[in-house]
mmCIF file of C-alpha atoms and ligand atoms in Angstrom:
data_model
loop_
_atom_site.group_PDB
_atom_site.id
_atom_site.type_symbol
_atom_site.label_atom_id
_atom_site.label_comp_id
_atom_site.label_asym_id
_atom_site.label_seq_id
_atom_site.Cartn_x
_atom_site.Cartn_y
_atom_site.Cartn_z
ATOM 1 C CA UNK H 1 0.020 0.039 -0.173
ATOM 2 C CA UNK H 2 1.352 3.296 -0.921
ATOM 3 C CA UNK H 3 2.288 5.671 2.065
ATOM 4 C CA UNK H 4 0.911 9.225 2.680
ATOM 5 C CA UNK H 5 2.105 11.288 -0.390
ATOM 6 C CA UNK H 6 4.864 13.680 0.692
ATOM 7 C CA UNK H 7 4.113 15.752 -2.496
ATOM 8 C CA UNK H 8 0.839 17.066 -1.022
ATOM 9 C CA UNK H 9 2.577 20.018 0.762
ATOM 10 C CA UNK H 10 4.188 21.367 -2.365
ATOM 11 C CA UNK H 11 1.082 20.522 -4.481
ATOM 12 C CA UNK H 12 -1.184 22.471 -2.091
ATOM 13 C CA UNK H 13 1.206 25.482 -2.093
ATOM 14 C CA UNK H 14 1.983 25.251 -5.839
ATOM 15 C CA UNK H 15 5.569 25.245 -4.856
ATOM 16 C CA UNK H 16 6.941 23.902 -8.204
ATOM 17 C CA UNK H 17 5.757 27.231 -9.504
ATOM 18 C CA UNK H 18 6.751 29.461 -6.717
ATOM 19 C CA UNK H 19 10.110 28.214 -6.345
ATOM 20 C CA UNK H 20 11.123 27.945 -9.843
ATOM 21 C CA UNK H 21 10.093 31.707 -10.451
ATOM 22 C CA UNK H 22 13.375 33.465 -9.511
ATOM 23 C CA UNK H 23 14.951 33.994 -12.691
ATOM 24 C CA UNK H 24 17.918 36.744 -12.306
ATOM 25 C CA UNK H 25 18.492 38.837 -15.310
ATOM 26 C CA UNK H 26 22.209 39.645 -14.411
ATOM 27 C CA UNK H 27 23.403 36.235 -15.619
ATOM 28 C CA UNK H 28 23.166 32.605 -14.447
ATOM 29 C CA UNK H 29 23.966 31.498 -10.919
ATOM 30 C CA UNK H 30 27.169 29.957 -10.659
ATOM 31 C CA UNK H 31 28.494 31.749 -13.550
ATOM 32 C CA UNK H 32 30.838 34.768 -13.377
ATOM 33 C CA UNK H 33 28.467 37.339 -14.520
ATOM 34 C CA UNK H 34 25.791 36.661 -12.031
ATOM 35 C CA UNK H 35 25.233 39.284 -9.329
ATOM 36 C CA UNK H 36 24.678 37.222 -6.099
ATOM 37 C CA UNK H 37 22.604 39.951 -4.515
ATOM 38 C CA UNK H 38 20.143 39.766 -7.288
ATOM 39 C CA UNK H 39 18.431 36.692 -5.838
ATOM 40 C CA UNK H 40 17.546 38.623 -2.519
ATOM 41 C CA UNK H 41 16.214 41.336 -4.776
ATOM 42 C CA UNK H 42 13.773 39.121 -6.604
ATOM 43 C CA UNK H 43 12.668 37.186 -3.392
ATOM 44 C CA UNK H 44 12.164 40.269 -1.656
ATOM 45 C CA UNK H 45 9.908 41.613 -4.087
ATOM 46 C CA UNK H 46 8.009 38.433 -4.613
ATOM 47 C CA UNK H 47 7.232 38.166 -0.816
ATOM 48 C CA UNK H 48 5.955 41.775 -1.049
ATOM 49 C CA UNK H 49 3.605 40.889 -3.934
ATOM 50 C CA UNK H 50 2.088 38.065 -2.063
ATOM 51 C CA UNK H 51 1.492 40.304 0.909
ATOM 52 C CA UNK H 52 -0.228 42.889 -1.341
ATOM 53 C CA UNK H 53 -2.425 39.824 -2.523
ATOM 54 C CA UNK H 54 -3.495 39.065 0.914
ATOM 55 C CA UNK H 55 -3.961 42.839 1.714
ATOM 56 C CA UNK H 56 -6.367 43.178 -1.402
ATOM 57 C CA UNK H 57 -8.020 40.122 -0.476
ATOM 58 C CA UNK H 58 -8.840 41.519 3.064
ATOM 59 C CA UNK H 59 -9.734 44.663 1.578
ATOM 60 C CA UNK H 60 -12.180 43.322 -0.821
ATOM 61 C CA UNK H 61 -14.086 41.678 2.050
ATOM 62 C CA UNK H 62 -14.024 44.972 3.876
ATOM 63 C CA UNK H 63 -15.478 46.812 0.949
ATOM 64 C CA UNK H 64 -18.006 44.209 0.219
ATOM 65 C CA UNK H 65 -19.243 44.522 3.843
ATOM 66 C CA UNK H 66 -19.421 48.433 3.771
ATOM 67 C CA UNK H 67 -20.997 48.205 0.482
ATOM 68 C CA UNK H 68 -24.203 46.742 1.826
ATOM 69 C CA UNK H 69 -27.204 49.143 2.079
ATOM 70 C CA UNK H 70 -27.264 48.749 5.893
ATOM 71 C CA UNK H 71 -23.761 47.874 7.641
ATOM 72 C CA UNK H 72 -25.106 45.274 10.165
ATOM 73 C CA UNK H 73 -23.187 46.191 13.644
ATOM 74 C CA UNK H 74 -22.065 42.353 13.574
ATOM 75 C CA UNK H 75 -20.089 43.255 10.373
ATOM 76 C CA UNK H 76 -18.028 45.706 12.520
ATOM 77 C CA UNK H 77 -15.950 42.843 14.430
ATOM 78 C CA UNK H 78 -14.791 41.192 10.990
ATOM 79 C CA UNK H 79 -13.990 44.649 9.430
ATOM 80 C CA UNK H 80 -11.908 45.595 12.554
ATOM 81 C CA UNK H 81 -10.448 41.967 12.327
ATOM 82 C CA UNK H 82 -9.430 42.323 8.659
ATOM 83 C CA UNK H 83 -8.077 45.796 9.154
ATOM 84 C CA UNK H 84 -6.055 44.754 12.128
ATOM 85 C CA UNK H 85 -4.727 41.962 9.766
ATOM 86 C CA UNK H 86 -3.838 44.721 7.195
ATOM 87 C CA UNK H 87 -2.038 46.990 9.699
ATOM 88 C CA UNK H 88 0.151 43.810 10.765
ATOM 89 C CA UNK H 89 1.170 43.016 7.150
ATOM 90 C CA UNK H 90 2.183 46.601 6.742
ATOM 91 C CA UNK H 91 4.333 46.797 9.694
ATOM 92 C CA UNK H 92 6.007 43.565 8.452
ATOM 93 C CA UNK H 93 6.449 45.197 4.922
ATOM 94 C CA UNK H 94 8.237 48.175 6.573
ATOM 95 C CA UNK H 95 10.380 46.059 8.634
ATOM 96 C CA UNK H 96 11.471 43.815 6.103
ATOM 97 C CA UNK H 97 13.396 46.538 4.498
ATOM 98 C CA UNK H 98 15.974 45.895 7.085
ATOM 99 C CA UNK H 99 16.620 42.664 4.936
ATOM 100 C CA UNK H 100 16.946 44.313 1.895
ATOM 101 C CA UNK H 101 19.388 46.929 3.427
ATOM 102 C CA UNK H 102 21.710 44.149 4.097
ATOM 103 C CA UNK H 103 22.628 44.704 0.363
ATOM 104 C CA UNK H 104 25.040 47.445 -0.118
ATOM 105 C CA UNK H 105 24.703 50.249 -2.787
ATOM 106 C CA UNK H 106 27.708 48.657 -4.550
ATOM 107 C CA UNK H 107 25.989 45.273 -4.743
ATOM 108 C CA UNK H 108 23.110 46.850 -6.076
ATOM 109 C CA UNK H 109 24.826 49.031 -8.817
ATOM 110 C CA UNK H 110 26.282 45.538 -10.072
ATOM 111 C CA UNK H 111 23.040 44.344 -11.363
ATOM 112 C CA UNK H 112 20.907 47.350 -11.511
ATOM 113 C CA UNK H 113 21.333 47.848 -15.257
ATOM 114 C CA UNK H 114 19.932 44.420 -15.875
ATOM 115 C CA UNK H 115 16.733 45.300 -14.349
ATOM 116 C CA UNK H 116 16.358 47.757 -17.385
ATOM 117 C CA UNK H 117 12.907 49.496 -17.144
ATOM 118 C CA UNK H 118 11.585 47.452 -14.314
ATOM 119 C CA UNK H 119 10.602 49.172 -11.190
ATOM 120 C CA UNK H 120 8.188 48.723 -8.355
ATOM 121 C CA UNK H 121 6.443 51.744 -9.656
ATOM 122 C CA UNK H 122 4.954 49.122 -11.876
ATOM 123 C CA UNK H 123 3.273 46.939 -9.286
ATOM 124 C CA UNK H 124 -0.051 46.688 -10.215
ATOM 125 C CA UNK H 125 -1.193 45.289 -6.869
ATOM 126 C CA UNK H 126 0.203 48.477 -5.179
ATOM 127 C CA UNK H 127 -1.977 50.769 -7.375
ATOM 128 C CA UNK H 128 -4.928 48.570 -6.605
ATOM 129 C CA UNK H 129 -4.323 48.821 -2.876
ATOM 130 C CA UNK H 130 -3.885 52.621 -3.197
ATOM 131 C CA UNK H 131 -6.963 52.933 -5.349
ATOM 132 C CA UNK H 132 -9.370 50.814 -3.157
ATOM 133 C CA UNK H 133 -8.118 52.704 -0.116
ATOM 134 C CA UNK H 134 -9.531 55.787 -1.841
ATOM 135 C CA UNK H 135 -6.456 57.609 -3.553
ATOM 136 C CA UNK H 136 -7.932 59.514 -6.531
ATOM 137 C CA UNK H 137 -6.423 60.005 -9.880
ATOM 138 C CA UNK H 138 -6.526 63.569 -9.735
ATOM 139 C CA UNK H 139 -4.712 63.565 -6.277
ATOM 140 C CA UNK H 140 -1.797 61.528 -7.684
ATOM 141 C CA UNK H 141 1.629 63.016 -8.569
ATOM 142 C CA UNK H 142 2.129 63.594 -12.248
ATOM 143 C CA UNK H 143 4.572 60.961 -13.639
ATOM 144 C CA UNK H 144 6.740 61.845 -16.322
ATOM 145 C CA UNK H 145 4.304 64.375 -17.461
ATOM 146 C CA UNK H 146 1.812 61.841 -17.945
ATOM 147 C CA UNK H 147 -0.719 59.715 -16.042
ATOM 148 C CA UNK H 148 0.604 56.902 -13.649
ATOM 149 C CA UNK H 149 -1.001 54.222 -15.781
ATOM 150 C CA UNK H 150 -0.178 55.501 -19.086
ATOM 151 C CA UNK H 151 2.460 52.670 -19.762
ATOM 152 C CA UNK H 152 0.728 49.707 -18.356
ATOM 153 C CA UNK H 153 -0.335 46.977 -20.639
ATOM 154 C CA UNK H 154 -4.039 46.983 -21.545
ATOM 155 C CA UNK H 155 -5.221 44.305 -18.969
ATOM 156 C CA UNK H 156 -3.640 46.162 -16.108
ATOM 157 C CA UNK H 157 -4.943 49.540 -17.209
ATOM 158 C CA UNK H 158 -8.373 47.955 -17.351
ATOM 159 C CA UNK H 159 -8.093 46.522 -13.856
ATOM 160 C CA UNK H 160 -6.666 50.167 -12.597
ATOM 161 C CA UNK H 161 -9.849 51.783 -14.258
ATOM 162 C CA UNK H 162 -12.198 49.008 -12.925
ATOM 163 C CA UNK H 163 -10.768 49.823 -9.368
ATOM 164 C CA UNK H 164 -11.190 53.563 -9.884
ATOM 165 C CA UNK H 165 -14.919 53.141 -10.757
ATOM 166 C CA UNK H 166 -15.540 50.450 -8.088
ATOM 167 C CA UNK H 167 -16.178 51.054 -4.399
ATOM 168 C CA UNK H 168 -13.032 52.766 -2.211
ATOM 169 C CA UNK H 169 -12.646 52.601 1.406
ATOM 170 C CA UNK H 170 -12.701 56.514 1.995
ATOM 171 C CA UNK H 171 -15.800 56.862 0.236
ATOM 172 C CA UNK H 172 -17.574 53.812 1.846
ATOM 173 C CA UNK H 173 -16.341 55.173 5.611
ATOM 174 C CA UNK H 174 -17.767 58.699 4.334
ATOM 175 C CA UNK H 175 -21.141 57.229 3.609
ATOM 176 C CA UNK H 176 -21.169 55.052 6.721
ATOM 177 C CA UNK H 177 -20.339 57.901 9.038
ATOM 178 C CA UNK H 178 -22.846 60.115 7.274
ATOM 179 C CA UNK H 179 -25.596 57.534 8.125
ATOM 180 C CA UNK H 180 -24.482 57.390 11.694
ATOM 181 C CA UNK H 181 -27.739 58.065 13.885
ATOM 182 C CA UNK H 182 -27.309 59.814 17.129
ATOM 183 C CA UNK H 183 -25.819 62.885 15.893
ATOM 184 C CA UNK H 184 -29.423 64.486 15.532
ATOM 185 C CA UNK H 185 -31.784 62.937 18.108
ATOM 186 C CA UNK H 186 -34.933 64.576 18.700
ATOM 187 C CA UNK H 187 -34.204 68.146 19.908
ATOM 188 C CA UNK H 188 -30.292 67.186 20.317
ATOM 189 C CA UNK H 189 -28.113 68.113 17.750
ATOM 190 C CA UNK H 190 -24.353 67.364 18.175
ATOM 191 C CA UNK H 191 -23.193 70.007 15.908
ATOM 192 C CA UNK H 192 -24.898 72.762 17.955
ATOM 193 C CA UNK H 193 -24.216 71.169 21.285
ATOM 194 C CA UNK H 194 -20.465 71.198 20.521
ATOM 195 C CA UNK H 195 -20.256 74.636 18.759
ATOM 196 C CA UNK H 196 -22.139 76.051 21.789
ATOM 197 C CA UNK H 197 -19.450 74.180 24.110
ATOM 198 C CA UNK H 198 -16.480 75.534 22.063
ATOM 199 C CA UNK H 199 -17.703 79.112 22.427
ATOM 200 C CA UNK H 200 -18.322 78.817 26.080
ATOM 201 C CA UNK H 201 -14.846 77.258 26.438
ATOM 202 C CA UNK H 202 -13.096 80.118 24.408
ATOM 203 C CA UNK H 203 -15.037 82.887 26.224
ATOM 204 C CA UNK H 204 -14.006 81.155 29.462
ATOM 205 C CA UNK H 205 -10.474 81.383 28.326
ATOM 206 C CA UNK H 206 -10.681 85.036 27.286
ATOM 207 C CA UNK H 207 -12.123 85.902 30.629
ATOM 208 C CA UNK H 208 -9.097 84.314 32.442
ATOM 209 C CA UNK H 209 -6.787 86.012 30.183
ATOM 210 C CA UNK H 210 -8.201 89.479 30.679
ATOM 211 C CA UNK H 211 -8.083 88.956 34.526
ATOM 212 C CA UNK H 212 -4.786 87.528 34.631
ATOM 213 C CA UNK H 213 -2.856 89.303 32.000
ATOM 214 C CA UNK H 214 -2.386 93.026 30.579
ATOM 215 C CA UNK H 215 -0.279 94.836 27.794
ATOM 216 C CA UNK H 216 1.492 92.842 25.440
ATOM 217 C CA UNK H 217 0.874 89.447 27.015
ATOM 218 C CA UNK H 218 -2.616 90.009 26.910
ATOM 219 C CA UNK H 219 -2.576 91.004 23.328
ATOM 220 C CA UNK H 220 -0.951 87.830 22.180
ATOM 221 C CA UNK H 221 -3.235 85.625 24.314
ATOM 222 C CA UNK H 222 -6.378 87.502 22.632
ATOM 223 C CA UNK H 223 -4.723 86.923 19.224
ATOM 224 C CA UNK H 224 -4.309 83.362 19.928
ATOM 225 C CA UNK H 225 -7.947 82.851 21.243
ATOM 226 C CA UNK H 226 -9.098 84.731 18.131
ATOM 227 C CA UNK H 227 -7.040 82.143 16.007
ATOM 228 C CA UNK H 228 -8.644 79.316 17.866
ATOM 229 C CA UNK H 229 -12.252 80.635 17.227
ATOM 230 C CA UNK H 230 -11.264 81.033 13.367
ATOM 231 C CA UNK H 231 -9.838 77.343 13.686
ATOM 232 C CA UNK H 232 -13.149 76.060 14.991
ATOM 233 C CA UNK H 233 -15.215 78.173 12.442
ATOM 234 C CA UNK H 234 -13.290 76.379 9.735
ATOM 235 C CA UNK H 235 -14.806 73.056 10.746
ATOM 236 C CA UNK H 236 -18.317 74.370 11.217
ATOM 237 C CA UNK H 237 -17.838 76.243 7.713
ATOM 238 C CA UNK H 238 -19.874 74.290 5.086
ATOM 239 C CA UNK H 239 -19.371 76.743 2.187
ATOM 240 C CA UNK H 240 -15.803 77.057 1.770
ATOM 241 C CA UNK H 241 -14.715 73.586 2.561
ATOM 242 C CA UNK H 242 -11.111 72.304 2.775
ATOM 243 C CA UNK H 243 -12.311 68.730 3.671
ATOM 244 C CA UNK H 244 -12.475 65.612 1.731
ATOM 245 C CA UNK H 245 -15.032 64.167 4.125
ATOM 246 C CA UNK H 246 -18.791 65.328 3.929
ATOM 247 C CA UNK H 247 -19.833 67.622 6.584
ATOM 248 C CA UNK H 248 -22.075 64.985 8.214
ATOM 249 C CA UNK H 249 -19.260 62.419 7.948
ATOM 250 C CA UNK H 250 -16.951 64.990 9.426
ATOM 251 C CA UNK H 251 -19.345 65.402 12.414
ATOM 252 C CA UNK H 252 -19.940 61.707 13.014
ATOM 253 C CA UNK H 253 -16.337 61.163 13.176
ATOM 254 C CA UNK H 254 -15.811 63.860 15.808
ATOM 255 C CA UNK H 255 -18.853 62.647 17.804
ATOM 256 C CA UNK H 256 -17.490 58.970 17.924
ATOM 257 C CA UNK H 257 -14.100 60.297 18.883
ATOM 258 C CA UNK H 258 -15.327 62.460 21.523
ATOM 259 C CA UNK H 259 -17.983 59.912 22.881
ATOM 260 C CA UNK H 260 -15.766 56.730 22.192
ATOM 261 C CA UNK H 261 -16.344 55.401 25.515
ATOM 262 C CA UNK H 262 -20.231 54.875 24.942
ATOM 263 C CA UNK H 263 -20.838 51.100 24.313
ATOM 264 C CA UNK H 264 -22.405 51.655 20.810
ATOM 265 C CA UNK H 265 -19.498 53.675 19.863
ATOM 266 C CA UNK H 266 -16.423 51.776 20.797
ATOM 267 C CA UNK H 267 -16.484 49.460 17.829
ATOM 268 C CA UNK H 268 -16.697 52.473 15.269
ATOM 269 C CA UNK H 269 -14.047 54.247 17.246
ATOM 270 C CA UNK H 270 -11.809 51.128 16.849
ATOM 271 C CA UNK H 271 -12.429 51.080 13.375
ATOM 272 C CA UNK H 272 -11.548 54.777 12.694
ATOM 273 C CA UNK H 273 -8.364 54.188 14.735
ATOM 274 C CA UNK H 274 -7.421 51.346 12.465
ATOM 275 C CA UNK H 275 -8.033 53.301 9.314
ATOM 276 C CA UNK H 276 -5.521 56.020 10.668
ATOM 277 C CA UNK H 277 -3.175 53.241 11.429
ATOM 278 C CA UNK H 278 -3.280 51.927 7.905
ATOM 279 C CA UNK H 279 -2.793 55.573 6.448
ATOM 280 C CA UNK H 280 0.189 56.101 8.964
ATOM 281 C CA UNK H 281 1.436 52.652 8.219
ATOM 282 C CA UNK H 282 1.632 53.158 4.411
ATOM 283 C CA UNK H 283 3.318 56.501 5.040
ATOM 284 C CA UNK H 284 5.874 54.878 6.989
ATOM 285 C CA UNK H 285 6.444 52.352 4.437
ATOM 286 C CA UNK H 286 6.855 55.167 1.646
ATOM 287 C CA UNK H 287 9.150 56.925 4.019
ATOM 288 C CA UNK H 288 11.561 53.728 4.750
ATOM 289 C CA UNK H 289 11.339 52.882 1.039
ATOM 290 C CA UNK H 290 12.340 56.567 -0.041
ATOM 291 C CA UNK H 291 15.185 56.419 2.462
ATOM 292 C CA UNK H 292 16.479 53.122 1.288
ATOM 293 C CA UNK H 293 16.122 54.344 -2.517
ATOM 294 C CA UNK H 294 18.384 57.399 -1.511
ATOM 295 C CA UNK H 295 20.965 55.114 0.223
ATOM 296 C CA UNK H 296 20.904 52.752 -2.890
ATOM 297 C CA UNK H 297 20.964 55.305 -5.762
ATOM 298 C CA UNK H 298 21.511 58.761 -4.286
ATOM 299 C CA UNK H 299 19.899 61.382 -6.751
ATOM 300 C CA UNK H 300 19.750 59.165 -9.720
ATOM 301 C CA UNK H 301 16.492 58.865 -11.531
ATOM 302 C CA UNK H 302 14.656 55.611 -10.972
ATOM 303 C CA UNK H 303 14.610 52.644 -13.517
ATOM 304 C CA UNK H 304 10.644 53.231 -13.951
ATOM 305 C CA UNK H 305 11.567 57.029 -15.038
ATOM 306 C CA UNK H 306 10.732 59.062 -12.124
ATOM 307 C CA UNK H 307 13.105 61.406 -10.410
ATOM 308 C CA UNK H 308 13.781 58.748 -7.631
ATOM 309 C CA UNK H 309 14.083 59.756 -4.100
ATOM 310 C CA UNK H 310 12.508 63.374 -4.719
ATOM 311 C CA UNK H 311 9.468 61.794 -6.341
ATOM 312 C CA UNK H 312 9.111 59.142 -3.604
ATOM 313 C CA UNK H 313 9.217 61.791 -0.892
ATOM 314 C CA UNK H 314 6.576 63.949 -2.527
ATOM 315 C CA UNK H 315 4.075 60.950 -2.549
ATOM 316 C CA UNK H 316 4.657 60.675 1.247
ATOM 317 C CA UNK H 317 2.572 63.758 1.660
ATOM 318 C CA UNK H 318 0.399 63.774 -1.268
ATOM 319 C CA UNK H 319 -0.731 60.270 -1.665
ATOM 320 C CA UNK H 320 -2.241 60.158 2.019
ATOM 321 C CA UNK H 321 -5.871 59.364 1.874
ATOM 322 C CA UNK H 322 -7.304 59.869 5.333
ATOM 323 C CA UNK H 323 -5.907 63.105 6.507
ATOM 324 C CA UNK H 324 -9.108 64.299 7.336
ATOM 325 C CA UNK H 325 -9.378 62.077 10.242
ATOM 326 C CA UNK H 326 -6.048 63.141 11.427
ATOM 327 C CA UNK H 327 -6.873 66.723 11.209
ATOM 328 C CA UNK H 328 -10.027 66.226 13.430
ATOM 329 C CA UNK H 329 -7.478 66.236 16.367
ATOM 330 C CA UNK H 330 -7.188 69.931 15.849
ATOM 331 C CA UNK H 331 -10.820 70.259 17.094
ATOM 332 C CA UNK H 332 -10.853 68.236 20.262
ATOM 333 C CA UNK H 333 -11.668 69.757 23.408
ATOM 334 C CA UNK H 334 -10.906 68.865 26.893
ATOM 335 C CA UNK H 335 -13.105 66.326 28.944
ATOM 336 C CA UNK H 336 -14.020 69.405 31.033
ATOM 337 C CA UNK H 337 -15.430 71.440 28.250
ATOM 338 C CA UNK H 338 -17.037 68.339 26.664
ATOM 339 C CA UNK H 339 -21.150 68.772 26.502
ATOM 340 C CA UNK H 340 -22.791 65.794 28.159
ATOM 341 C CA UNK H 341 -25.127 63.782 26.079
ATOM 342 C CA UNK H 342 -28.738 64.153 26.739
ATOM 343 C CA UNK H 343 -30.057 61.268 29.235
ATOM 344 C CA UNK H 344 -32.405 59.742 26.526
ATOM 345 C CA UNK H 345 -29.461 59.556 24.109
ATOM 346 C CA UNK H 346 -27.119 57.992 26.468
ATOM 347 C CA UNK H 347 -29.644 55.526 27.414
ATOM 348 C CA UNK H 348 -30.166 54.473 23.793
ATOM 349 C CA UNK H 349 -26.449 54.161 23.191
ATOM 350 C CA UNK H 350 -25.755 52.090 26.418
ATOM 351 C CA UNK H 351 -26.220 48.520 27.308
ATOM 352 C CA UNK H 352 -27.812 48.782 30.785
ATOM 353 C CA UNK H 353 -27.071 46.043 33.254
ATOM 354 C CA UNK H 354 -27.743 46.356 36.944
ATOM 355 C CA UNK H 355 -29.449 44.279 39.712
ATOM 356 C CA UNK H 356 -32.912 44.740 38.729
ATOM 357 C CA UNK H 357 -33.843 46.672 41.920
HETATM 358 C C1 HEM C 1 17.091 48.393 -3.791
HETATM 359 C C2 HEM C 1 15.580 48.593 -3.870
HETATM 360 C C3 HEM C 1 14.827 49.322 -4.449
HETATM 361 C C4 HEM C 1 15.197 50.703 -5.027
HETATM 362 C C5 HEM C 1 16.336 51.091 -5.614
HETATM 363 C C6 HEM C 1 13.767 51.291 -5.540
HETATM 364 C C7 HEM C 1 13.616 52.132 -6.319
HETATM 365 C C8 HEM C 1 12.566 52.738 -6.631
HETATM 366 C C9 HEM C 1 12.259 53.955 -7.278
HETATM 367 C C10 HEM C 1 13.406 54.868 -7.822
HETATM 368 C C11 HEM C 1 10.977 54.201 -7.396
HETATM 369 C C12 HEM C 1 10.365 55.333 -8.041
HETATM 370 C C13 HEM C 1 9.814 55.028 -9.542
HETATM 371 C C14 HEM C 1 10.958 54.824 -10.448
HETATM 372 O O1 HEM C 1 11.284 55.895 -11.041
HETATM 373 O O2 HEM C 1 11.235 53.726 -10.659
HETATM 374 C C15 HEM C 1 10.274 53.315 -6.813
HETATM 375 C C16 HEM C 1 8.926 53.100 -6.850
HETATM 376 C C17 HEM C 1 8.301 52.116 -6.083
HETATM 377 N N1 HEM C 1 9.114 50.992 -5.425
HETATM 378 FE FE1 HEM C 1 10.863 50.666 -5.283
HETATM 379 N N2 HEM C 1 12.819 50.213 -5.078
HETATM 380 C C18 HEM C 1 13.305 49.321 -4.310
HETATM 381 C C19 HEM C 1 12.868 48.068 -3.732
HETATM 382 C C20 HEM C 1 11.598 48.146 -3.819
HETATM 383 C C21 HEM C 1 10.631 47.015 -3.024
HETATM 384 C C22 HEM C 1 11.076 45.873 -2.444
HETATM 385 C C23 HEM C 1 9.234 47.089 -3.393
HETATM 386 C C24 HEM C 1 8.071 46.168 -2.804
HETATM 387 C C25 HEM C 1 7.430 45.835 -3.782
HETATM 388 C C26 HEM C 1 9.080 48.328 -4.123
HETATM 389 C C27 HEM C 1 8.063 48.907 -4.240
HETATM 390 C C28 HEM C 1 7.874 50.115 -5.171
HETATM 391 C C29 HEM C 1 6.473 50.843 -5.350
HETATM 392 C C30 HEM C 1 5.370 50.213 -5.170
HETATM 393 C C31 HEM C 1 6.908 51.934 -5.855
HETATM 394 C C32 HEM C 1 5.880 53.017 -6.470
HETATM 395 C C33 HEM C 1 5.716 54.251 -5.377
HETATM 396 C C34 HEM C 1 4.775 55.230 -5.757
HETATM 397 O O3 HEM C 1 4.687 55.473 -7.034
HETATM 398 O O4 HEM C 1 4.187 55.692 -4.868
HETATM 399 N N3 HEM C 1 10.382 49.009 -4.286
HETATM 400 N N4 HEM C 1 11.151 52.420 -6.267
#
């Protein structure tokens, strides 16, 4: 009788394909023209692409759940779990650069020319991740005076266009936030209550300053308070908007952040935190990658045709997606100034438990 098949493992994982997919372009391993470090370079990129694949897989499930007409509260837990997984993958992707940096710039230059025009810039999966997260075509850096997808083959360009037309996390989060009940409940409107609290807080600050200071010191403090008032008006202003999130989504995000300890808001608050984690981890990866590029090639242009380090550093700022959630922190007020929620609303948002007496 035949014993257990030891080929199952390799068959299941498709190892025959994966482990024969490293073909250096500098030469043949074992021959004089082969650059030893190129193997690391290839394996390194391949592992990235596998993690990108897993990221897209998680992201697609998140988008599908968010796309339902009503987001069931039971969806929050799997969404949070998948987002948590994406953040762990991104952390690994950033740390992995340590391994590549065991290759010296001199090692890299020994095979760089054999890459011809191949560059991570052409990673289709990376573009799909950015697009599904919500990076818009018009917000991207111009590349070689053309659009970023100009030189892709037709099938890849089609995949990018389909992703641009399909759902993205930013916009789905916007509409999920905008649907949040509670920010207007009966006579209560969060926005009015918050605005009133901000003015009371700043009036109080002004009163204290007038009592404690005079002359230049008072002038400076009053100027700071006026700037503070203008800063808050900026968020209340619905005409001249500087935000990408819709006004209602912005209000809901602030509401969730301020009252995050209310039982029903804990899940949404965790979710918003994870979205910010994803955004900053992606920015951290961009920064580490740009520093590594500067170390490897100085100010040389990239094999993909960009200015290299300088282009990459600009994407760091310009390709952020959820900056509104970060900017909201400008508008947080101390707990002492926070308006209490009306009892009726608090009761709706809490799970009451007690002795029954
Ligand atoms: C020695 C190692 C590396 C060098 C010197 C390098 C160099 C560059 C350069 C110069 C660019 C700008 C585009 C261009 O003109 O080519 C770029 C973009 C890019 N690289 Fe790398 N890279 C390296 C490793 C990696 C690795 C391991 C990955 C992982 C997949 C990667 C992914 C990317 C991506 C996704 C972009 C596009 C970034 C954007 O447009 O925002 N790179 N790389």
